[in-house]
PDB file of C-alpha atoms in Angstrom:
ATOM      1  CA  UNK A   1      -0.170   0.072   0.016  1.00 52.00           C
ATOM      2  CA  UNK A   2       1.435   3.661  -1.073  1.00 54.00           C
ATOM      3  CA  UNK A   3       1.940   6.283   1.601  1.00 55.00           C
ATOM      4  CA  UNK A   4      -0.681   8.243   0.239  1.00 51.00           C
ATOM      5  CA  UNK A   5      -3.280   5.788   0.488  1.00 48.00           C
ATOM      6  CA  UNK A   6      -2.054   4.950   4.072  1.00 48.00           C
ATOM      7  CA  UNK A   7      -2.394   8.681   5.095  1.00 52.00           C
ATOM      8  CA  UNK A   8      -5.976   8.799   3.139  1.00 52.00           C
ATOM      9  CA  UNK A   9      -7.040   6.149   5.380  1.00 49.00           C
ATOM     10  CA  UNK A  10      -5.578   7.398   8.857  1.00 47.00           C
ATOM     11  CA  UNK A  11      -7.504  10.508   7.971  1.00 53.00           C
ATOM     12  CA  UNK A  12     -10.789   9.423   7.536  1.00 58.00           C
ATOM     13  CA  UNK A  13     -10.603   6.894  10.523  1.00 48.00           C
ATOM     14  CA  UNK A  14      -9.223  10.308  12.471  1.00 47.00           C
ATOM     15  CA  UNK A  15     -12.158  12.240  10.786  1.00 45.00           C
ATOM     16  CA  UNK A  16     -14.767   9.002  11.840  1.00 55.00           C
ATOM     17  CA  UNK A  17     -13.664   9.016  15.353  1.00 50.00           C
ATOM     18  CA  UNK A  18     -14.096  12.919  15.737  1.00 50.00           C
ATOM     19  CA  UNK A  19     -17.431  13.079  14.387  1.00 49.00           C
ATOM     20  CA  UNK A  20     -18.534  10.153  16.712  1.00 51.00           C
ATOM     21  CA  UNK A  21     -17.137  12.056  19.831  1.00 47.00           C
ATOM     22  CA  UNK A  22     -19.124  15.084  18.846  1.00 49.00           C
ATOM     23  CA  UNK A  23     -22.118  12.699  18.609  1.00 44.00           C
ATOM     24  CA  UNK A  24     -21.423  11.187  21.877  1.00 46.00           C
ATOM     25  CA  UNK A  25     -21.400  14.887  23.463  1.00 46.00           C
ATOM     26  CA  UNK A  26     -24.232  16.355  21.452  1.00 43.00           C
ATOM     27  CA  UNK A  27     -26.967  13.957  21.744  1.00 45.00           C
ATOM     28  CA  UNK A  28     -27.360  13.471  25.507  1.00 49.00           C
ATOM     29  CA  UNK A  29     -27.306  17.764  26.001  1.00 45.00           C
ATOM     30  CA  UNK A  30     -29.937  17.868  22.866  1.00 42.00           C
ATOM     31  CA  UNK A  31     -32.011  15.346  24.659  1.00 44.00           C
ATOM     32  CA  UNK A  32     -32.262  16.369  28.115  1.00 48.00           C
ATOM     33  CA  UNK A  33     -32.870  20.186  26.221  1.00 46.00           C
ATOM     34  CA  UNK A  34     -35.857  18.712  24.626  1.00 45.00           C
ATOM     35  CA  UNK A  35     -37.060  16.566  27.495  1.00 46.00           C
ATOM     36  CA  UNK A  36     -36.524  19.730  29.735  1.00 52.00           C
ATOM     37  CA  UNK A  37     -38.756  22.243  27.325  1.00 55.00           C
ATOM     38  CA  UNK A  38     -41.532  19.196  26.533  1.00 68.00           C
ATOM     39  CA  UNK A  39     -44.760  20.504  27.859  1.00 78.00           C
ATOM     40  CA  UNK A  40     -46.508  18.190  30.542  1.00 92.00           C
ATOM     41  CA  UNK A  41     -50.345  17.819  31.340  1.00 93.00           C
ATOM     42  CA  UNK A  42     -51.380  17.145  35.053  1.00 94.00           C
ATOM     43  CA  UNK A  43     -54.525  16.568  36.796  1.00 95.00           C
ATOM     44  CA  UNK A  44     -54.888  18.838  39.647  1.00 95.00           C
ATOM     45  CA  UNK A  45     -57.927  19.717  42.270  1.00 95.00           C
ATOM     46  CA  UNK A  46     -59.832  22.439  40.076  1.00 96.00           C
ATOM     47  CA  UNK A  47     -60.115  25.952  42.020  1.00 95.00           C
ATOM     48  CA  UNK A  48     -63.735  25.481  43.119  1.00 95.00           C
ATOM     49  CA  UNK A  49     -65.582  28.941  44.810  1.00 94.00           C
ATOM     50  CA  UNK A  50     -69.149  27.825  44.574  1.00 94.00           C
ATOM     51  CA  UNK A  51     -71.700  25.072  43.999  1.00 95.00           C
ATOM     52  CA  UNK A  52     -74.593  25.974  42.574  1.00 96.00           C
ATOM     53  CA  UNK A  53     -77.775  24.084  42.990  1.00 96.00           C
ATOM     54  CA  UNK A  54     -80.897  24.524  41.058  1.00 94.00           C
ATOM     55  CA  UNK A  55     -84.061  23.461  42.724  1.00 92.00           C
ATOM     56  CA  UNK A  56     -87.241  22.180  41.345  1.00 91.00           C
ATOM     57  CA  UNK A  57     -85.726  18.835  40.307  1.00 92.00           C
ATOM     58  CA  UNK A  58     -87.926  15.264  40.391  1.00 93.00           C
ATOM     59  CA  UNK A  59     -87.389  11.870  40.866  1.00 93.00           C
ATOM     60  CA  UNK A  60     -87.203  11.337  37.104  1.00 91.00           C
ATOM     61  CA  UNK A  61     -85.007  14.050  35.931  1.00 91.00           C
ATOM     62  CA  UNK A  62     -81.589  14.005  35.285  1.00 93.00           C
ATOM     63  CA  UNK A  63     -80.397  16.043  38.328  1.00 95.00           C
ATOM     64  CA  UNK A  64     -77.557  18.521  38.143  1.00 96.00           C
ATOM     65  CA  UNK A  65     -75.634  21.198  40.019  1.00 97.00           C
ATOM     66  CA  UNK A  66     -73.048  23.771  38.461  1.00 97.00           C
ATOM     67  CA  UNK A  67     -69.539  24.270  39.942  1.00 96.00           C
ATOM     68  CA  UNK A  68     -67.866  27.445  39.384  1.00 96.00           C
ATOM     69  CA  UNK A  69     -64.140  28.945  39.722  1.00 95.00           C
ATOM     70  CA  UNK A  70     -61.578  31.028  38.485  1.00 95.00           C
ATOM     71  CA  UNK A  71     -58.385  29.567  37.007  1.00 96.00           C
ATOM     72  CA  UNK A  72     -55.101  31.523  37.665  1.00 94.00           C
ATOM     73  CA  UNK A  73     -53.791  31.469  34.522  1.00 95.00           C
ATOM     74  CA  UNK A  74     -54.605  30.785  30.684  1.00 94.00           C
ATOM     75  CA  UNK A  75     -52.560  27.096  31.184  1.00 94.00           C
ATOM     76  CA  UNK A  76     -55.661  25.664  33.296  1.00 96.00           C
ATOM     77  CA  UNK A  77     -58.576  23.929  31.665  1.00 96.00           C
ATOM     78  CA  UNK A  78     -61.821  22.145  32.945  1.00 96.00           C
ATOM     79  CA  UNK A  79     -61.223  18.613  33.366  1.00 96.00           C
ATOM     80  CA  UNK A  80     -63.157  15.662  34.640  1.00 96.00           C
ATOM     81  CA  UNK A  81     -65.625  15.806  37.916  1.00 97.00           C
ATOM     82  CA  UNK A  82     -65.254  12.637  39.788  1.00 97.00           C
ATOM     83  CA  UNK A  83     -68.085  11.607  41.696  1.00 96.00           C
ATOM     84  CA  UNK A  84     -69.478   8.896  44.143  1.00 96.00           C
ATOM     85  CA  UNK A  85     -73.320   8.671  45.178  1.00 96.00           C
ATOM     86  CA  UNK A  86     -74.422   7.081  48.412  1.00 96.00           C
ATOM     87  CA  UNK A  87     -78.159   6.553  47.816  1.00 95.00           C
ATOM     88  CA  UNK A  88     -78.908   5.245  51.666  1.00 95.00           C
ATOM     89  CA  UNK A  89     -77.153   8.330  52.755  1.00 96.00           C
ATOM     90  CA  UNK A  90     -78.294  10.746  50.312  1.00 96.00           C
ATOM     91  CA  UNK A  91     -74.724  11.515  49.908  1.00 96.00           C
ATOM     92  CA  UNK A  92     -72.857  12.884  47.093  1.00 97.00           C
ATOM     93  CA  UNK A  93     -69.272  13.436  46.757  1.00 96.00           C
ATOM     94  CA  UNK A  94     -67.403  15.875  44.289  1.00 96.00           C
ATOM     95  CA  UNK A  95     -63.559  15.860  42.985  1.00 97.00           C
ATOM     96  CA  UNK A  96     -63.734  18.476  40.413  1.00 97.00           C
ATOM     97  CA  UNK A  97     -59.982  18.215  38.835  1.00 97.00           C
ATOM     98  CA  UNK A  98     -58.596  20.635  36.077  1.00 96.00           C
ATOM     99  CA  UNK A  99     -55.609  20.141  33.499  1.00 96.00           C
ATOM    100  CA  UNK A 100     -52.529  21.735  34.086  1.00 95.00           C
ATOM    101  CA  UNK A 101     -50.273  22.510  31.276  1.00 93.00           C
ATOM    102  CA  UNK A 102     -46.556  22.808  32.379  1.00 90.00           C
ATOM    103  CA  UNK A 103     -43.548  24.070  30.407  1.00 85.00           C
ATOM    104  CA  UNK A 104     -45.098  26.648  28.203  1.00 79.00           C
ATOM    105  CA  UNK A 105     -45.564  30.235  28.607  1.00 88.00           C
ATOM    106  CA  UNK A 106     -48.662  31.205  30.758  1.00 90.00           C
ATOM    107  CA  UNK A 107     -50.795  34.367  29.869  1.00 93.00           C
ATOM    108  CA  UNK A 108     -51.472  35.707  33.687  1.00 94.00           C
ATOM    109  CA  UNK A 109     -55.093  36.073  33.410  1.00 95.00           C
ATOM    110  CA  UNK A 110     -57.922  34.999  35.763  1.00 94.00           C
ATOM    111  CA  UNK A 111     -60.134  32.569  33.866  1.00 93.00           C
ATOM    112  CA  UNK A 112     -63.519  31.920  34.892  1.00 93.00           C
ATOM    113  CA  UNK A 113     -65.131  28.649  34.586  1.00 95.00           C
ATOM    114  CA  UNK A 114     -68.483  26.787  35.281  1.00 95.00           C
ATOM    115  CA  UNK A 115     -69.122  23.249  34.812  1.00 96.00           C
ATOM    116  CA  UNK A 116     -72.398  21.000  34.613  1.00 96.00           C
ATOM    117  CA  UNK A 117     -72.222  18.090  36.804  1.00 97.00           C
ATOM    118  CA  UNK A 118     -75.016  15.671  36.329  1.00 96.00           C
ATOM    119  CA  UNK A 119     -76.101  12.596  38.410  1.00 96.00           C
ATOM    120  CA  UNK A 120     -78.982  10.706  36.734  1.00 94.00           C
ATOM    121  CA  UNK A 121     -82.392  10.308  38.135  1.00 94.00           C
ATOM    122  CA  UNK A 122     -82.126  10.467  42.308  1.00 96.00           C
ATOM    123  CA  UNK A 123     -84.327   9.146  45.177  1.00 95.00           C
ATOM    124  CA  UNK A 124     -87.003  11.458  46.220  1.00 96.00           C
ATOM    125  CA  UNK A 125     -85.578  13.367  49.380  1.00 96.00           C
ATOM    126  CA  UNK A 126     -82.830  15.973  50.437  1.00 97.00           C
ATOM    127  CA  UNK A 127     -79.706  15.057  49.460  1.00 97.00           C
ATOM    128  CA  UNK A 128     -76.022  16.993  50.632  1.00 96.00           C
ATOM    129  CA  UNK A 129     -73.335  17.553  48.556  1.00 96.00           C
ATOM    130  CA  UNK A 130     -69.472  17.556  49.609  1.00 94.00           C
ATOM    131  CA  UNK A 131     -66.649  18.927  47.526  1.00 94.00           C
ATOM    132  CA  UNK A 132     -63.376  17.003  48.470  1.00 92.00           C
ATOM    133  CA  UNK A 133     -60.597  18.761  50.251  1.00 87.00           C
ATOM    134  CA  UNK A 134     -63.084  22.249  50.553  1.00 88.00           C
ATOM    135  CA  UNK A 135     -64.863  21.132  53.775  1.00 84.00           C
ATOM    136  CA  UNK A 136     -65.671  25.014  54.079  1.00 85.00           C
ATOM    137  CA  UNK A 137     -67.582  24.845  50.659  1.00 89.00           C
ATOM    138  CA  UNK A 138     -71.240  23.965  52.112  1.00 88.00           C
ATOM    139  CA  UNK A 139     -73.521  24.225  48.851  1.00 91.00           C
ATOM    140  CA  UNK A 140     -77.476  24.105  49.431  1.00 91.00           C
ATOM    141  CA  UNK A 141     -79.164  20.617  50.105  1.00 95.00           C
ATOM    142  CA  UNK A 142     -80.309  19.078  46.918  1.00 96.00           C
ATOM    143  CA  UNK A 143     -83.858  18.615  46.881  1.00 96.00           C
ATOM    144  CA  UNK A 144     -85.635  15.954  44.689  1.00 96.00           C
ATOM    145  CA  UNK A 145     -89.345  15.461  44.539  1.00 94.00           C
ATOM    146  CA  UNK A 146     -91.426  12.780  43.827  1.00 93.00           C
ATOM    147  CA  UNK A 147     -92.644  13.122  39.505  1.00 88.00           C
ATOM    148  CA  UNK A 148     -96.294  13.850  39.449  1.00 81.00           C
ATOM    149  CA  UNK A 149     -96.542  12.357  35.686  1.00 73.00           C
ATOM    150  CA  UNK A 150     -94.212  10.048  33.512  1.00 67.00           C
ATOM    151  CA  UNK A 151     -93.181  12.763  31.363  1.00 64.00           C
ATOM    152  CA  UNK A 152     -89.483  13.873  31.564  1.00 61.00           C
ATOM    153  CA  UNK A 153     -90.511  17.174  32.513  1.00 67.00           C
ATOM    154  CA  UNK A 154     -93.575  18.900  33.813  1.00 73.00           C
ATOM    155  CA  UNK A 155     -93.260  21.392  30.927  1.00 86.00           C
ATOM    156  CA  UNK A 156     -92.686  21.580  27.302  1.00 92.00           C
ATOM    157  CA  UNK A 157     -89.607  23.769  27.505  1.00 95.00           C
ATOM    158  CA  UNK A 158     -88.235  25.943  24.656  1.00 96.00           C
ATOM    159  CA  UNK A 159     -84.814  24.816  23.024  1.00 96.00           C
ATOM    160  CA  UNK A 160     -82.921  28.084  24.269  1.00 97.00           C
ATOM    161  CA  UNK A 161     -79.823  28.699  22.651  1.00 97.00           C
ATOM    162  CA  UNK A 162     -78.729  31.860  24.109  1.00 97.00           C
ATOM    163  CA  UNK A 163     -79.389  33.888  27.556  1.00 96.00           C
ATOM    164  CA  UNK A 164     -78.430  37.727  28.217  1.00 95.00           C
ATOM    165  CA  UNK A 165     -78.884  39.796  31.544  1.00 93.00           C
ATOM    166  CA  UNK A 166     -79.341  43.580  30.482  1.00 91.00           C
ATOM    167  CA  UNK A 167     -78.612  45.660  33.524  1.00 84.00           C
ATOM    168  CA  UNK A 168     -80.990  47.828  35.019  1.00 76.00           C
ATOM    169  CA  UNK A 169     -80.430  51.654  35.724  1.00 72.00           C
ATOM    170  CA  UNK A 170     -82.489  54.499  37.552  1.00 67.00           C
ATOM    171  CA  UNK A 171     -84.830  51.995  39.275  1.00 69.00           C
ATOM    172  CA  UNK A 172     -85.530  50.018  36.111  1.00 82.00           C
ATOM    173  CA  UNK A 173     -85.645  46.584  36.722  1.00 88.00           C
ATOM    174  CA  UNK A 174     -83.141  44.142  35.165  1.00 91.00           C
ATOM    175  CA  UNK A 175     -84.148  42.557  31.921  1.00 93.00           C
ATOM    176  CA  UNK A 176     -83.616  38.703  31.074  1.00 96.00           C
ATOM    177  CA  UNK A 177     -83.560  37.989  27.087  1.00 96.00           C
ATOM    178  CA  UNK A 178     -83.662  34.018  25.975  1.00 97.00           C
ATOM    179  CA  UNK A 179     -83.487  33.436  22.227  1.00 97.00           C
ATOM    180  CA  UNK A 180     -83.184  30.195  20.309  1.00 96.00           C
ATOM    181  CA  UNK A 181     -84.781  28.164  17.305  1.00 95.00           C
ATOM    182  CA  UNK A 182     -88.207  26.070  17.238  1.00 94.00           C
ATOM    183  CA  UNK A 183     -87.678  22.654  16.195  1.00 90.00           C
ATOM    184  CA  UNK A 184     -88.768  21.108  13.220  1.00 86.00           C
ATOM    185  CA  UNK A 185     -92.199  20.089  13.436  1.00 84.00           C
ATOM    186  CA  UNK A 186     -92.735  17.063  11.019  1.00 77.00           C
ATOM    187  CA  UNK A 187     -97.080  17.904  10.828  1.00 76.00           C
ATOM    188  CA  UNK A 188     -97.849  20.999  10.485  1.00 81.00           C
ATOM    189  CA  UNK A 189     -98.504  23.298  13.747  1.00 87.00           C
ATOM    190  CA  UNK A 190     -96.490  26.098  15.399  1.00 90.00           C
ATOM    191  CA  UNK A 191     -94.583  26.711  18.876  1.00 92.00           C
ATOM    192  CA  UNK A 192     -95.377  29.970  21.128  1.00 92.00           C
ATOM    193  CA  UNK A 193     -93.626  31.192  24.204  1.00 95.00           C
ATOM    194  CA  UNK A 194     -96.283  30.744  26.762  1.00 95.00           C
ATOM    195  CA  UNK A 195     -94.996  31.930  29.685  1.00 95.00           C
ATOM    196  CA  UNK A 196     -91.159  32.477  31.424  1.00 96.00           C
ATOM    197  CA  UNK A 197     -91.113  31.536  34.666  1.00 95.00           C
ATOM    198  CA  UNK A 198     -88.285  32.638  37.413  1.00 96.00           C
ATOM    199  CA  UNK A 199     -87.124  31.586  40.934  1.00 94.00           C
ATOM    200  CA  UNK A 200     -84.070  33.071  42.936  1.00 94.00           C
ATOM    201  CA  UNK A 201     -82.670  30.529  45.183  1.00 92.00           C
ATOM    202  CA  UNK A 202     -80.850  31.263  48.356  1.00 91.00           C
ATOM    203  CA  UNK A 203     -77.364  30.556  46.861  1.00 93.00           C
ATOM    204  CA  UNK A 204     -78.208  33.228  43.877  1.00 93.00           C
ATOM    205  CA  UNK A 205     -79.297  30.497  41.194  1.00 96.00           C
ATOM    206  CA  UNK A 206     -81.835  31.955  39.349  1.00 96.00           C
ATOM    207  CA  UNK A 207     -83.788  29.240  37.742  1.00 96.00           C
ATOM    208  CA  UNK A 208     -85.635  30.054  34.210  1.00 97.00           C
ATOM    209  CA  UNK A 209     -88.507  27.945  32.879  1.00 96.00           C
ATOM    210  CA  UNK A 210     -89.395  29.074  29.507  1.00 97.00           C
ATOM    211  CA  UNK A 211     -92.464  26.994  28.924  1.00 97.00           C
ATOM    212  CA  UNK A 212     -93.712  26.566  25.326  1.00 95.00           C
ATOM    213  CA  UNK A 213     -96.737  25.156  23.716  1.00 94.00           C
ATOM    214  CA  UNK A 214     -97.358  23.317  20.577  1.00 92.00           C
ATOM    215  CA  UNK A 215    -100.105  25.004  18.819  1.00 92.00           C
ATOM    216  CA  UNK A 216    -102.630  22.837  15.974  1.00 91.00           C
ATOM    217  CA  UNK A 217    -102.326  24.491  12.852  1.00 88.00           C
ATOM    218  CA  UNK A 218    -105.691  26.284  12.820  1.00 89.00           C
ATOM    219  CA  UNK A 219    -104.253  28.248  15.283  1.00 90.00           C
ATOM    220  CA  UNK A 220    -100.932  29.239  13.739  1.00 88.00           C
ATOM    221  CA  UNK A 221    -100.385  31.813  11.136  1.00 83.00           C
ATOM    222  CA  UNK A 222     -98.512  31.207   8.033  1.00 79.00           C
ATOM    223  CA  UNK A 223     -95.954  33.475   9.066  1.00 77.00           C
ATOM    224  CA  UNK A 224     -95.592  31.674  12.570  1.00 73.00           C
ATOM    225  CA  UNK A 225     -95.267  28.216  10.669  1.00 68.00           C
ATOM    226  CA  UNK A 226     -92.206  29.500   8.523  1.00 73.00           C
ATOM    227  CA  UNK A 227     -90.228  31.311  11.372  1.00 80.00           C
ATOM    228  CA  UNK A 228     -88.376  29.400  13.383  1.00 87.00           C
ATOM    229  CA  UNK A 229     -86.241  31.895  15.255  1.00 93.00           C
ATOM    230  CA  UNK A 230     -87.648  33.477  18.562  1.00 95.00           C
ATOM    231  CA  UNK A 231     -86.822  35.816  21.299  1.00 96.00           C
ATOM    232  CA  UNK A 232     -88.585  36.062  24.700  1.00 96.00           C
ATOM    233  CA  UNK A 233     -87.804  38.635  27.475  1.00 95.00           C
ATOM    234  CA  UNK A 234     -88.876  39.195  31.330  1.00 94.00           C
ATOM    235  CA  UNK A 235     -88.161  41.837  33.611  1.00 94.00           C
ATOM    236  CA  UNK A 236     -86.735  39.966  36.936  1.00 93.00           C
ATOM    237  CA  UNK A 237     -88.851  40.720  40.189  1.00 90.00           C
ATOM    238  CA  UNK A 238     -85.346  41.218  42.329  1.00 88.00           C
ATOM    239  CA  UNK A 239     -82.131  42.008  40.574  1.00 87.00           C
ATOM    240  CA  UNK A 240     -79.400  39.558  40.480  1.00 90.00           C
ATOM    241  CA  UNK A 241     -76.487  40.309  43.077  1.00 83.00           C
ATOM    242  CA  UNK A 242     -73.290  39.704  41.831  1.00 81.00           C
ATOM    243  CA  UNK A 243     -71.383  36.113  41.417  1.00 89.00           C
ATOM    244  CA  UNK A 244     -75.049  34.503  40.413  1.00 94.00           C
ATOM    245  CA  UNK A 245     -75.960  31.520  38.133  1.00 96.00           C
ATOM    246  CA  UNK A 246     -78.466  32.200  35.552  1.00 96.00           C
ATOM    247  CA  UNK A 247     -79.912  28.409  34.962  1.00 97.00           C
ATOM    248  CA  UNK A 248     -82.404  27.827  32.134  1.00 97.00           C
ATOM    249  CA  UNK A 249     -83.955  24.415  31.578  1.00 96.00           C
ATOM    250  CA  UNK A 250     -84.400  23.765  27.937  1.00 95.00           C
ATOM    251  CA  UNK A 251     -85.976  21.318  25.481  1.00 92.00           C
ATOM    252  CA  UNK A 252     -83.348  18.388  25.404  1.00 88.00           C
ATOM    253  CA  UNK A 253     -83.938  18.117  29.091  1.00 87.00           C
ATOM    254  CA  UNK A 254     -80.278  19.650  29.481  1.00 89.00           C
ATOM    255  CA  UNK A 255     -79.697  22.927  31.011  1.00 95.00           C
ATOM    256  CA  UNK A 256     -78.054  26.309  29.635  1.00 96.00           C
ATOM    257  CA  UNK A 257     -75.791  28.263  32.268  1.00 96.00           C
ATOM    258  CA  UNK A 258     -74.310  31.822  32.335  1.00 95.00           C
ATOM    259  CA  UNK A 259     -72.672  32.562  35.489  1.00 94.00           C
ATOM    260  CA  UNK A 260     -72.898  36.371  36.477  1.00 89.00           C
ATOM    261  CA  UNK A 261     -69.546  37.688  38.227  1.00 80.00           C
ATOM    262  CA  UNK A 262     -68.220  40.157  39.972  1.00 62.00           C
ATOM    263  CA  UNK A 263     -65.945  42.571  38.141  1.00 55.00           C
TER     264      UNK A 263
END
């Protein structure tokens, strides 16, 4: 083998060895940096401030409560709510959780949240609700009454999609405005809003019952049969205080909830 070929082989070996050494040095450092920068998601107890308990459920309703709180930054999101139901003691225990994203910059803003927690049908009686880790948080009892009919709701509720509270000034009462779209009716006929009932509970939960009625075709105008959008309003007898919940019963058996918060 000539001297030139020997020198070329030695040079290639030295270059390969140096490159391998560089990989050994840089790859662990790069991997550590990537691991340090990778975001993680953990489940932690949610910062619950209120448990609103709507009243008026029967033992054939899907009973529910609404939890409310405020996240301290934009890297917290609502998670699951673990629950246990003791039918014998009529006791419900809640463990609300939130997703916390770490390893990313977070906007330092206060983020309000509300979350609906359903229990299915509950036995008639007065139920107690406890929130794990928050002994000072004592919600109102959840009162379940015996159903007066086999129907899922005592009334036919309107399919409300939006609710807005207009503040009253200079002695004018607050105005509650509800809107939505009537469902399609296979047979001829029309829906009308018959009555808006409101009831303010001791925990500042305003239960709204938008009672609708389905009229036969002969009682409907041509315009009412074509028009599906609706809007209805009511003036509140008593103004809502800050940190209140507006709880609207809707046609599909669920509810529409809006939190009216303090500034």
